[in-house]
Amino acid sequence: MSSSNSEVPLTAPPVPIRDRESQLDPFDWYAEMRQDDPVRYDERRQTWDVFRYEEVDRVLRDHETFSSDLTTADIQPPRVGDDDSGFRTMLRADPPDHGRLREFVNERFQPGTIRQNRARIEELTVKQLDQLEDERRIDVVSDLADPLPVSVIAELLGIPTDRREQFKEWSDALVTPDAEDTEQAHETQRQDAWTEMQTYFSELIDERENGGGDDLITLAATARELDREETIGFCILLLIAGNVTTTNLITNAVWCFEEHDVTERVRSGEIDRTQAIEEVLRYRSPVQMVRRVATEDVKLGGRRITAGERVTPWIGSANRDPTMFDAPEAFRPERQPNPHLAFGRGIHYCLGAPLARIEADVALGELLDRFSTIEPDLTDRTPRPTFHGLTALPCAVGR
Ligand code: HEM
């Protein structure tokens, strides 16, 4: 399986959703697939695509049959020399390793624990918006949605303030290829970022091995369950998993509220903001798909998947499945219940979900408090690579 697909980048989207518009609106294609070919094999990417809620849910829950350890299917994170910390994170681990790599930190991300950070997230949001130079035009992405999550995760990890810019550059290099870059250039960029991050975190871990602080790097550095590479992998995972995803949630919320004309009703409190955010998560899920590998031959949606084959469950499609959601193509900010899969399901359910929800709630609350009008310009929308969102969202604002 490994050699024949080496020319297709592993992050390549399927053919029908490669252009800009269809990346922003892949939903007709999903509907077609759910109807005509809900579990289908894509020869070019060499993966099974799964589109319906029922099967996506099953793949996510059944971690024994659908492994997250992608090394078995030749999906490689950047690898530097003999160092394999990229492989050894909870995201890419199956039980029993998965539990070991997650349990030591679980408590820190429980909703009750994370809520204690709300006041600080509010301060960071206000500080960010106080820096605006133009009071009439903002870019939601660069002025708030990009910098906020990186500041929050940096604080939780206990990263010195002066390194946060660097932190963001690394995170971007790993998930967001520069549009002008060739695949090769992007790979080199990723490798460089990876090496620099490893060196940086390694030094911090050395400093914190004796404990004392209550930051997450200290927690990981003193966790007896983790070896050195796993500790580095944990730091890098948090940085990557929590940034662009949360950026996109904040941006997609402003975008959806405008597109569906609900901004004023959210501002006035007529629509509950937290509920509206859940609908954004369903309607424009920042993570549209995840990846798995079959560990044994299995039947799914009437098709037979062979052990070792790749499987791509499309969360973004499951979240629009009419067997699960009434009028799924409608944006209904008061939808309840809303059992979307935007944060995944099963043992890999997003560790940072409570944090992402608070960040989005605080960011939107502050934007709506500060500006009496927010009018996004949606004429020139550019999709962000990898995750579902926009590279910029310029808005005319009034106070
Ligand atoms: C896992 C989405 C924010 C940390 C996941 C998964 C999804 C997801 C779909 C499951 C992946 C899989 O099953 O293969 C999102 C979205 C976010 C978000 C949509 C923002 C709106 C965050 C934040 C953090 C975070 C803020 C951390 C600070 C993680 C981690 C995992 C994960 C560590 C792996 C959990 C495991 O494997 O047990 N996320 N995420 N995420 N997320 Fe998030």
CSV table of C-alpha atoms and ligand atoms in Angstrom, one decimal:
chain,number,residue,atom,x,y,z
A,1,MET,CA,0.0,0.0,0.0
A,2,SER,CA,2.7,2.4,0.8
A,3,SER,CA,4.7,3.2,-2.3
A,4,SER,CA,2.0,3.7,-4.9
A,5,ASN,CA,0.3,6.6,-3.2
A,6,SER,CA,3.5,8.5,-2.3
A,7,GLU,CA,2.8,11.2,-4.8
A,8,VAL,CA,-0.6,12.1,-3.3
A,9,PRO,CA,0.0,14.3,-0.2
A,10,LEU,CA,-1.6,12.8,2.8
A,11,THR,CA,-3.5,15.9,3.5
A,12,ALA,CA,-4.9,16.1,-0.1
A,13,PRO,CA,-8.7,16.6,-0.2
A,14,PRO,CA,-10.8,14.4,-2.4
A,15,VAL,CA,-11.0,15.6,-6.0
A,16,PRO,CA,-14.5,17.2,-5.8
A,17,ILE,CA,-13.6,19.5,-2.9
A,18,ARG,CA,-10.2,20.8,-4.0
A,19,ASP,CA,-11.2,24.2,-5.3
A,20,ARG,CA,-11.9,27.1,-3.1
A,21,GLU,CA,-15.6,27.3,-3.2
A,22,SER,CA,-16.2,23.6,-2.7
A,23,GLN,CA,-13.8,23.6,0.2
A,24,LEU,CA,-15.9,26.2,1.8
A,25,ASP,CA,-19.1,24.5,0.9
A,26,PRO,CA,-18.5,20.8,0.5
A,27,PHE,CA,-22.1,20.1,1.8
A,28,ASP,CA,-23.8,19.3,-1.5
A,29,TRP,CA,-21.1,16.8,-2.2
A,30,TYR,CA,-21.5,15.2,1.2
A,31,ALA,CA,-25.3,15.0,0.6
A,32,GLU,CA,-24.7,13.2,-2.7
A,33,MET,CA,-22.3,10.8,-1.1
A,34,ARG,CA,-24.5,10.0,1.8
A,35,GLN,CA,-27.2,9.1,-0.7
A,36,ASP,CA,-25.3,7.3,-3.4
A,37,ASP,CA,-22.0,6.0,-2.0
A,38,PRO,CA,-21.9,6.4,1.8
A,39,VAL,CA,-18.9,4.2,2.3
A,40,ARG,CA,-16.7,4.4,-0.8
A,41,TYR,CA,-13.0,3.7,-1.6
A,42,ASP,CA,-11.0,6.6,-3.1
A,43,GLU,CA,-8.2,5.1,-5.2
A,44,ARG,CA,-6.3,8.3,-5.5
A,45,ARG,CA,-6.0,8.9,-1.7
A,46,GLN,CA,-6.2,5.2,-0.9
A,47,THR,CA,-8.7,5.5,1.8
A,48,TRP,CA,-12.3,4.6,2.6
A,49,ASP,CA,-14.5,7.7,2.9
A,50,VAL,CA,-17.4,7.4,5.4
A,51,PHE,CA,-20.2,9.9,5.1
A,52,ARG,CA,-23.3,8.9,7.2
A,53,TYR,CA,-23.8,9.7,10.8
A,54,GLU,CA,-24.4,6.1,11.7
A,55,GLU,CA,-21.2,4.7,10.3
A,56,VAL,CA,-19.0,7.7,11.3
A,57,ASP,CA,-20.3,7.3,14.9
A,58,ARG,CA,-19.5,3.6,14.7
A,59,VAL,CA,-16.0,4.1,13.4
A,60,LEU,CA,-15.2,6.7,16.2
A,61,ARG,CA,-16.6,4.5,18.9
A,62,ASP,CA,-15.1,1.2,17.8
A,63,HIS,CA,-11.4,2.0,18.5
A,64,GLU,CA,-10.6,-1.7,18.5
A,65,THR,CA,-11.5,-2.2,14.8
A,66,PHE,CA,-10.6,1.4,13.8
A,67,SER,CA,-7.2,2.2,15.2
A,68,SER,CA,-5.8,5.7,15.6
A,69,ASP,CA,-2.3,4.5,15.3
A,70,LEU,CA,-1.7,5.5,11.7
A,71,THR,CA,1.8,4.3,11.5
A,72,THR,CA,0.4,1.0,10.4
A,73,ALA,CA,-1.0,2.6,7.3
A,74,ASP,CA,2.1,4.6,6.4
A,75,ILE,CA,0.7,7.9,7.5
A,76,GLN,CA,3.7,9.6,8.9
A,77,PRO,CA,4.0,12.7,11.0
A,78,PRO,CA,7.2,14.6,10.5
A,79,ARG,CA,10.1,12.5,11.7
A,80,VAL,CA,13.4,13.8,12.7
A,81,GLY,CA,16.3,11.4,12.8
A,82,ASP,CA,15.4,8.6,15.3
A,83,ASP,CA,13.1,10.7,17.3
A,84,ASP,CA,9.5,9.5,17.1
A,85,SER,CA,7.8,11.7,19.6
A,86,GLY,CA,5.4,12.6,16.8
A,87,PHE,CA,4.0,9.1,17.0
A,88,ARG,CA,3.5,8.9,20.7
A,89,THR,CA,0.6,11.1,21.6
A,90,MET,CA,-2.8,10.2,22.9
A,91,LEU,CA,-4.3,11.3,19.5
A,92,ARG,CA,-2.4,8.5,17.7
A,93,ALA,CA,-2.5,5.9,20.4
A,94,ASP,CA,-4.8,2.9,21.0
A,95,PRO,CA,-5.5,1.4,24.4
A,96,PRO,CA,-3.7,0.6,26.7
A,97,ASP,CA,-1.2,3.4,25.8
A,98,HIS,CA,-4.0,5.8,25.1
A,99,GLY,CA,-5.3,5.8,28.7
A,100,ARG,CA,-1.8,6.2,30.0
A,101,LEU,CA,-1.1,9.2,27.7
A,102,ARG,CA,-4.4,10.9,28.5
A,103,GLU,CA,-5.3,10.1,32.1
A,104,PHE,CA,-2.6,12.1,33.8
A,105,VAL,CA,-4.0,15.3,32.3
A,106,ASN,CA,-7.8,14.6,32.1
A,107,GLU,CA,-8.7,16.3,35.3
A,108,ARG,CA,-7.1,19.6,34.1
A,109,PHE,CA,-9.5,19.8,31.2
A,110,GLN,CA,-12.7,18.9,32.9
A,111,PRO,CA,-15.3,21.6,32.5
A,112,GLY,CA,-15.3,22.6,36.2
A,113,THR,CA,-11.5,22.9,36.3
A,114,ILE,CA,-11.3,24.8,32.9
A,115,ARG,CA,-14.0,27.2,34.1
A,116,GLN,CA,-11.5,28.6,36.6
A,117,ASN,CA,-9.6,30.1,33.7
A,118,ARG,CA,-12.5,32.0,32.4
A,119,ALA,CA,-11.6,35.3,34.0
A,120,ARG,CA,-8.1,35.1,32.6
A,121,ILE,CA,-9.4,34.3,29.1
A,122,GLU,CA,-11.6,37.4,29.4
A,123,GLU,CA,-8.6,39.5,30.3
A,124,LEU,CA,-6.6,38.1,27.4
A,125,THR,CA,-9.5,38.8,25.0
A,126,VAL,CA,-10.0,42.4,26.2
A,127,LYS,CA,-6.2,43.0,26.0
A,128,GLN,CA,-6.1,41.7,22.4
A,129,LEU,CA,-9.0,43.9,21.3
A,130,ASP,CA,-7.6,46.9,23.1
A,131,GLN,CA,-4.7,46.8,20.7
A,132,LEU,CA,-6.9,47.5,17.7
A,133,GLU,CA,-5.6,50.3,15.6
A,134,ASP,CA,-8.6,50.9,13.5
A,135,GLU,CA,-11.8,51.3,15.3
A,136,ARG,CA,-14.0,50.9,12.3
A,137,ARG,CA,-12.5,47.8,10.6
A,138,ILE,CA,-11.3,44.6,12.1
A,139,ASP,CA,-10.2,41.3,10.8
A,140,VAL,CA,-11.8,38.8,13.2
A,141,VAL,CA,-9.0,36.2,12.3
A,142,SER,CA,-5.8,38.2,12.8
A,143,ASP,CA,-7.2,40.6,15.4
A,144,LEU,CA,-8.7,38.0,17.7
A,145,ALA,CA,-9.4,34.4,16.6
A,146,ASP,CA,-5.8,33.7,15.7
A,147,PRO,CA,-3.9,35.2,18.7
A,148,LEU,CA,-6.4,34.3,21.5
A,149,PRO,CA,-6.1,30.5,21.5
A,150,VAL,CA,-2.3,30.6,21.2
A,151,SER,CA,-2.1,33.0,24.2
A,152,VAL,CA,-4.4,30.7,26.2
A,153,ILE,CA,-2.6,27.5,25.5
A,154,ALA,CA,0.7,29.1,26.1
A,155,GLU,CA,-0.4,30.3,29.5
A,156,LEU,CA,-1.7,26.8,30.4
A,157,LEU,CA,1.6,25.3,29.3
A,158,GLY,CA,3.5,27.9,31.2
A,159,ILE,CA,5.4,29.4,28.2
A,160,PRO,CA,7.2,32.6,28.8
A,161,THR,CA,5.4,35.6,27.2
A,162,ASP,CA,8.3,36.5,24.9
A,163,ARG,CA,8.2,33.2,23.1
A,164,ARG,CA,4.5,33.2,22.1
A,165,GLU,CA,5.0,34.7,18.7
A,166,GLN,CA,7.4,31.9,17.9
A,167,PHE,CA,4.9,29.4,19.3
A,168,LYS,CA,2.3,30.5,16.8
A,169,GLU,CA,4.8,30.3,13.9
A,170,TRP,CA,5.6,26.8,14.8
A,171,SER,CA,2.0,25.8,15.1
A,172,ASP,CA,1.1,27.4,11.8
A,173,ALA,CA,4.1,25.7,10.0
A,174,LEU,CA,2.8,22.4,11.2
A,175,VAL,CA,-0.8,22.7,10.1
A,176,THR,CA,-1.0,25.5,7.6
A,177,PRO,CA,1.1,25.2,4.5
A,178,ASP,CA,1.9,28.5,2.9
A,179,ALA,CA,-0.3,28.8,-0.2
A,180,GLU,CA,2.7,29.5,-2.4
A,181,ASP,CA,4.7,26.5,-1.1
A,182,THR,CA,5.3,23.4,-3.0
A,183,GLU,CA,4.7,20.1,-1.1
A,184,GLN,CA,8.4,19.7,-0.7
A,185,ALA,CA,8.9,23.2,0.7
A,186,HIS,CA,6.1,22.7,3.1
A,187,GLU,CA,7.6,19.4,4.3
A,188,THR,CA,10.9,21.1,4.9
A,189,GLN,CA,9.1,23.9,6.8
A,190,ARG,CA,7.3,21.3,8.9
A,191,GLN,CA,10.5,19.4,9.7
A,192,ASP,CA,12.3,22.6,10.7
A,193,ALA,CA,9.4,23.7,13.0
A,194,TRP,CA,9.2,20.2,14.5
A,195,THR,CA,13.0,20.1,15.3
A,196,GLU,CA,12.9,23.6,16.8
A,197,MET,CA,9.9,22.8,19.0
A,198,GLN,CA,11.4,19.6,20.2
A,199,THR,CA,14.6,21.4,21.3
A,200,TYR,CA,12.6,24.1,22.9
A,201,PHE,CA,10.3,21.9,24.9
A,202,SER,CA,13.1,19.6,25.8
A,203,GLU,CA,14.9,22.5,27.5
A,204,LEU,CA,11.7,23.5,29.4
A,205,ILE,CA,11.0,20.0,30.5
A,206,ASP,CA,14.6,19.8,31.9
A,207,GLU,CA,14.0,22.9,33.9
A,208,ARG,CA,10.6,21.7,35.3
A,209,GLU,CA,11.4,18.1,36.1
A,210,ASN,CA,11.7,18.9,39.8
A,211,GLY,CA,8.1,20.2,39.9
A,212,GLY,CA,6.8,23.2,41.7
A,213,GLY,CA,4.7,24.9,39.1
A,214,ASP,CA,1.1,24.1,38.3
A,215,ASP,CA,1.5,24.6,34.5
A,216,LEU,CA,0.9,21.7,32.1
A,217,ILE,CA,4.6,21.3,31.1
A,218,THR,CA,5.4,20.7,34.8
A,219,LEU,CA,2.5,18.3,35.1
A,220,ALA,CA,3.8,16.3,32.0
A,221,ALA,CA,7.5,16.6,33.1
A,222,THR,CA,6.7,15.1,36.5
A,223,ALA,CA,4.2,12.5,35.3
A,224,ARG,CA,5.8,9.1,36.0
A,225,GLU,CA,3.7,7.5,33.2
A,226,LEU,CA,5.4,9.4,30.4
A,227,ASP,CA,8.9,9.0,29.0
A,228,ARG,CA,10.8,12.0,27.5
A,229,GLU,CA,9.5,11.6,23.9
A,230,GLU,CA,6.0,11.3,25.1
A,231,THR,CA,6.3,14.4,27.2
A,232,ILE,CA,7.5,16.4,24.2
A,233,GLY,CA,4.8,14.8,22.1
A,234,PHE,CA,2.2,15.9,24.6
A,235,CYS,CA,3.4,19.6,24.5
A,236,ILE,CA,3.4,19.7,20.8
A,237,LEU,CA,0.0,18.0,20.5
A,238,LEU,CA,-1.6,20.6,22.8
A,239,LEU,CA,-0.1,23.4,20.7
A,240,ILE,CA,-1.3,22.0,17.4
A,241,ALA,CA,-4.7,20.5,18.4
A,242,GLY,CA,-6.0,23.6,20.2
A,243,ASN,CA,-5.0,26.5,17.9
A,244,VAL,CA,-6.3,26.5,14.4
A,245,THR,CA,-9.4,24.5,15.5
A,246,THR,CA,-10.5,27.2,18.0
A,247,THR,CA,-9.5,30.0,15.7
A,248,ASN,CA,-11.9,28.5,13.1
A,249,LEU,CA,-14.7,28.0,15.6
A,250,ILE,CA,-14.6,31.8,16.5
A,251,THR,CA,-14.3,32.8,12.9
A,252,ASN,CA,-17.0,30.4,11.7
A,253,ALA,CA,-19.4,31.7,14.4
A,254,VAL,CA,-19.1,35.3,13.2
A,255,TRP,CA,-19.5,34.0,9.6
A,256,CYS,CA,-22.6,31.8,10.4
A,257,PHE,CA,-24.3,34.5,12.5
A,258,GLU,CA,-24.0,37.0,9.6
A,259,GLU,CA,-24.9,34.5,6.9
A,260,HIS,CA,-28.0,33.5,8.8
A,261,ASP,CA,-28.8,36.9,10.2
A,262,VAL,CA,-28.9,36.0,13.9
A,263,THR,CA,-26.2,38.3,15.2
A,264,GLU,CA,-28.6,40.7,16.8
A,265,ARG,CA,-30.7,38.0,18.4
A,266,VAL,CA,-27.5,36.5,19.9
A,267,ARG,CA,-26.4,39.9,21.1
A,268,SER,CA,-29.7,40.6,22.8
A,269,GLY,CA,-29.7,37.2,24.5
A,270,GLU,CA,-32.8,36.1,22.8
A,271,ILE,CA,-30.7,33.2,21.4
A,272,ASP,CA,-28.5,31.6,24.0
A,273,ARG,CA,-24.9,32.1,22.9
A,274,THR,CA,-23.6,28.8,24.1
A,275,GLN,CA,-26.3,27.0,22.2
A,276,ALA,CA,-25.6,29.0,19.0
A,277,ILE,CA,-21.9,28.0,19.3
A,278,GLU,CA,-23.0,24.3,19.4
A,279,GLU,CA,-24.9,24.9,16.1
A,280,VAL,CA,-21.8,26.5,14.6
A,281,LEU,CA,-19.8,23.4,15.6
A,282,ARG,CA,-22.3,21.2,13.8
A,283,TYR,CA,-22.9,23.4,10.8
A,284,ARG,CA,-19.4,24.4,10.0
A,285,SER,CA,-17.3,21.9,11.9
A,286,PRO,CA,-13.7,23.1,12.2
A,287,VAL,CA,-12.5,19.5,11.9
A,288,GLN,CA,-14.3,18.1,8.9
A,289,MET,CA,-12.7,14.6,9.0
A,290,VAL,CA,-10.4,12.4,11.0
A,291,ARG,CA,-8.4,9.3,10.2
A,292,ARG,CA,-8.3,5.7,11.2
A,293,VAL,CA,-6.9,2.4,10.0
A,294,ALA,CA,-8.8,-0.9,10.1
A,295,THR,CA,-7.2,-3.5,12.3
A,296,GLU,CA,-9.2,-6.4,10.9
A,297,ASP,CA,-11.5,-7.1,8.0
A,298,VAL,CA,-14.8,-5.5,8.7
A,299,LYS,CA,-18.2,-4.7,7.0
A,300,LEU,CA,-19.3,-1.1,7.1
A,301,GLY,CA,-22.3,0.3,5.3
A,302,GLY,CA,-22.5,-2.9,3.2
A,303,ARG,CA,-18.9,-2.6,2.0
A,304,ARG,CA,-16.0,-4.8,3.1
A,305,ILE,CA,-12.9,-3.0,4.5
A,306,THR,CA,-9.7,-5.0,4.7
A,307,ALA,CA,-7.3,-5.0,7.7
A,308,GLY,CA,-4.7,-2.3,7.2
A,309,GLU,CA,-6.7,-0.1,5.0
A,310,ARG,CA,-7.2,3.6,5.8
A,311,VAL,CA,-10.6,4.9,6.8
A,312,THR,CA,-11.7,8.6,6.7
A,313,PRO,CA,-14.8,9.4,8.7
A,314,TRP,CA,-16.3,12.7,7.5
A,315,ILE,CA,-17.5,14.4,10.7
A,316,GLY,CA,-18.6,17.4,8.6
A,317,SER,CA,-20.9,15.1,6.6
A,318,ALA,CA,-22.3,13.2,9.6
A,319,ASN,CA,-23.2,16.5,11.1
A,320,ARG,CA,-25.5,17.2,8.1
A,321,ASP,CA,-27.1,13.8,8.0
A,322,PRO,CA,-30.9,14.1,7.8
A,323,THR,CA,-31.4,10.8,9.7
A,324,MET,CA,-30.0,12.5,12.7
A,325,PHE,CA,-30.8,16.2,12.4
A,326,ASP,CA,-34.1,17.8,11.3
A,327,ALA,CA,-33.5,20.2,8.4
A,328,PRO,CA,-29.7,19.7,8.6
A,329,GLU,CA,-28.9,22.3,5.9
A,330,ALA,CA,-30.6,24.9,8.0
A,331,PHE,CA,-28.6,26.9,10.6
A,332,ARG,CA,-30.8,26.7,13.7
A,333,PRO,CA,-29.0,28.3,16.6
A,334,GLU,CA,-31.6,27.1,19.1
A,335,ARG,CA,-31.4,23.5,17.9
A,336,GLN,CA,-31.8,21.0,20.8
A,337,PRO,CA,-30.7,18.3,21.1
A,338,ASN,CA,-27.6,18.8,19.0
A,339,PRO,CA,-25.6,15.6,19.1
A,340,HIS,CA,-23.0,16.8,16.7
A,341,LEU,CA,-19.7,15.0,16.3
A,342,ALA,CA,-17.5,18.1,16.0
A,343,PHE,CA,-15.3,17.1,18.9
A,344,GLY,CA,-15.3,13.4,17.9
A,345,ARG,CA,-16.7,10.6,20.0
A,346,GLY,CA,-15.4,7.7,22.0
A,347,ILE,CA,-12.1,7.5,23.7
A,348,HIS,CA,-10.5,10.2,21.6
A,349,TYR,CA,-13.3,12.7,22.3
A,350,CYS,CA,-11.6,16.1,22.2
A,351,LEU,CA,-9.7,16.8,25.5
A,352,GLY,CA,-9.9,20.5,24.9
A,353,ALA,CA,-13.7,20.7,24.1
A,354,PRO,CA,-14.6,22.6,27.4
A,355,LEU,CA,-11.7,25.0,26.8
A,356,ALA,CA,-12.6,25.6,23.2
A,357,ARG,CA,-16.3,26.3,24.2
A,358,ILE,CA,-15.3,28.8,26.8
A,359,GLU,CA,-12.8,30.6,24.5
A,360,ALA,CA,-15.5,30.9,21.7
A,361,ASP,CA,-18.1,32.1,24.2
A,362,VAL,CA,-15.8,34.7,25.7
A,363,ALA,CA,-14.5,35.9,22.3
A,364,LEU,CA,-18.0,36.3,20.8
A,365,GLY,CA,-19.4,37.8,24.0
A,366,GLU,CA,-16.6,40.5,24.0
A,367,LEU,CA,-17.0,41.2,20.3
A,368,LEU,CA,-20.7,41.7,20.6
A,369,ASP,CA,-20.4,43.8,23.8
A,370,ARG,CA,-17.7,46.0,22.3
A,371,PHE,CA,-19.2,46.6,18.9
A,372,SER,CA,-22.8,47.7,18.3
A,373,THR,CA,-22.5,46.5,14.7
A,374,ILE,CA,-20.4,43.8,13.1
A,375,GLU,CA,-20.7,43.5,9.3
A,376,PRO,CA,-18.5,40.8,7.8
A,377,ASP,CA,-17.4,41.1,4.2
A,378,LEU,CA,-17.9,37.7,2.8
A,379,THR,CA,-17.2,38.5,-0.8
A,380,ASP,CA,-13.6,37.3,-0.9
A,381,ARG,CA,-13.5,34.2,1.2
A,382,THR,CA,-10.4,32.1,1.2
A,383,PRO,CA,-10.5,28.7,2.9
A,384,ARG,CA,-7.9,27.8,5.5
A,385,PRO,CA,-5.9,24.8,4.5
A,386,THR,CA,-6.4,21.6,6.5
A,387,PHE,CA,-9.3,22.8,8.8
A,388,HIS,CA,-12.6,24.3,7.9
A,389,GLY,CA,-12.5,28.1,8.2
A,390,LEU,CA,-11.3,31.3,6.6
A,391,THR,CA,-7.9,32.9,6.3
A,392,ALA,CA,-9.4,36.3,7.0
A,393,LEU,CA,-12.7,37.8,7.9
A,394,PRO,CA,-12.7,41.6,7.5
A,395,CYS,CA,-15.6,43.3,9.2
A,396,ALA,CA,-16.9,46.9,9.3
A,397,VAL,CA,-17.6,47.6,13.0
A,398,GLY,CA,-19.4,50.3,14.9
A,399,ARG,CA,-19.3,51.2,18.5
B,1,HEM,C1,-9.1,15.5,19.8
B,1,HEM,C2,-11.8,18.8,17.5
B,1,HEM,C3,-10.0,22.3,20.4
B,1,HEM,C4,-6.9,19.1,22.3
B,1,HEM,C5,-10.0,16.1,19.0
B,1,HEM,C6,-10.8,15.4,18.0
B,1,HEM,C7,-11.6,16.3,17.4
B,1,HEM,C8,-11.2,17.6,17.9
B,1,HEM,C9,-12.6,16.0,16.3
B,1,HEM,C10,-10.9,13.8,17.8
B,1,HEM,C11,-9.8,13.4,16.9
B,1,HEM,C12,-9.9,11.9,16.6
B,1,HEM,O1,-10.9,11.2,17.0
B,1,HEM,O2,-9.1,11.4,15.8
B,1,HEM,C13,-11.5,20.0,18.1
B,1,HEM,C14,-12.2,21.2,17.7
B,1,HEM,C15,-11.7,22.2,18.5
B,1,HEM,C16,-10.7,21.6,19.4
B,1,HEM,C17,-13.3,21.3,16.7
B,1,HEM,C18,-12.1,23.7,18.6
B,1,HEM,C19,-13.2,24.1,18.3
B,1,HEM,C20,-9.0,21.7,21.2
B,1,HEM,C21,-8.3,22.4,22.2
B,1,HEM,C22,-7.4,21.5,22.7
B,1,HEM,C23,-7.6,20.2,22.0
B,1,HEM,C24,-8.5,23.9,22.6
B,1,HEM,C25,-6.4,21.6,23.8
B,1,HEM,C26,-6.0,22.6,24.4
B,1,HEM,C27,-7.3,17.9,21.8
B,1,HEM,C28,-6.5,16.6,22.1
B,1,HEM,C29,-7.2,15.6,21.4
B,1,HEM,C30,-8.2,16.2,20.6
B,1,HEM,C31,-5.4,16.5,23.1
B,1,HEM,C32,-6.8,14.1,21.4
B,1,HEM,C33,-7.7,13.4,22.4
B,1,HEM,C34,-7.4,11.9,22.4
B,1,HEM,O3,-6.9,11.4,21.5
B,1,HEM,O4,-7.8,11.3,23.4
B,1,HEM,N1,-10.3,17.4,18.9
B,1,HEM,N2,-10.6,20.3,19.1
B,1,HEM,N3,-8.6,20.4,21.1
B,1,HEM,N4,-8.3,17.6,20.9
B,1,HEM,FE1,-9.5,18.9,20.1
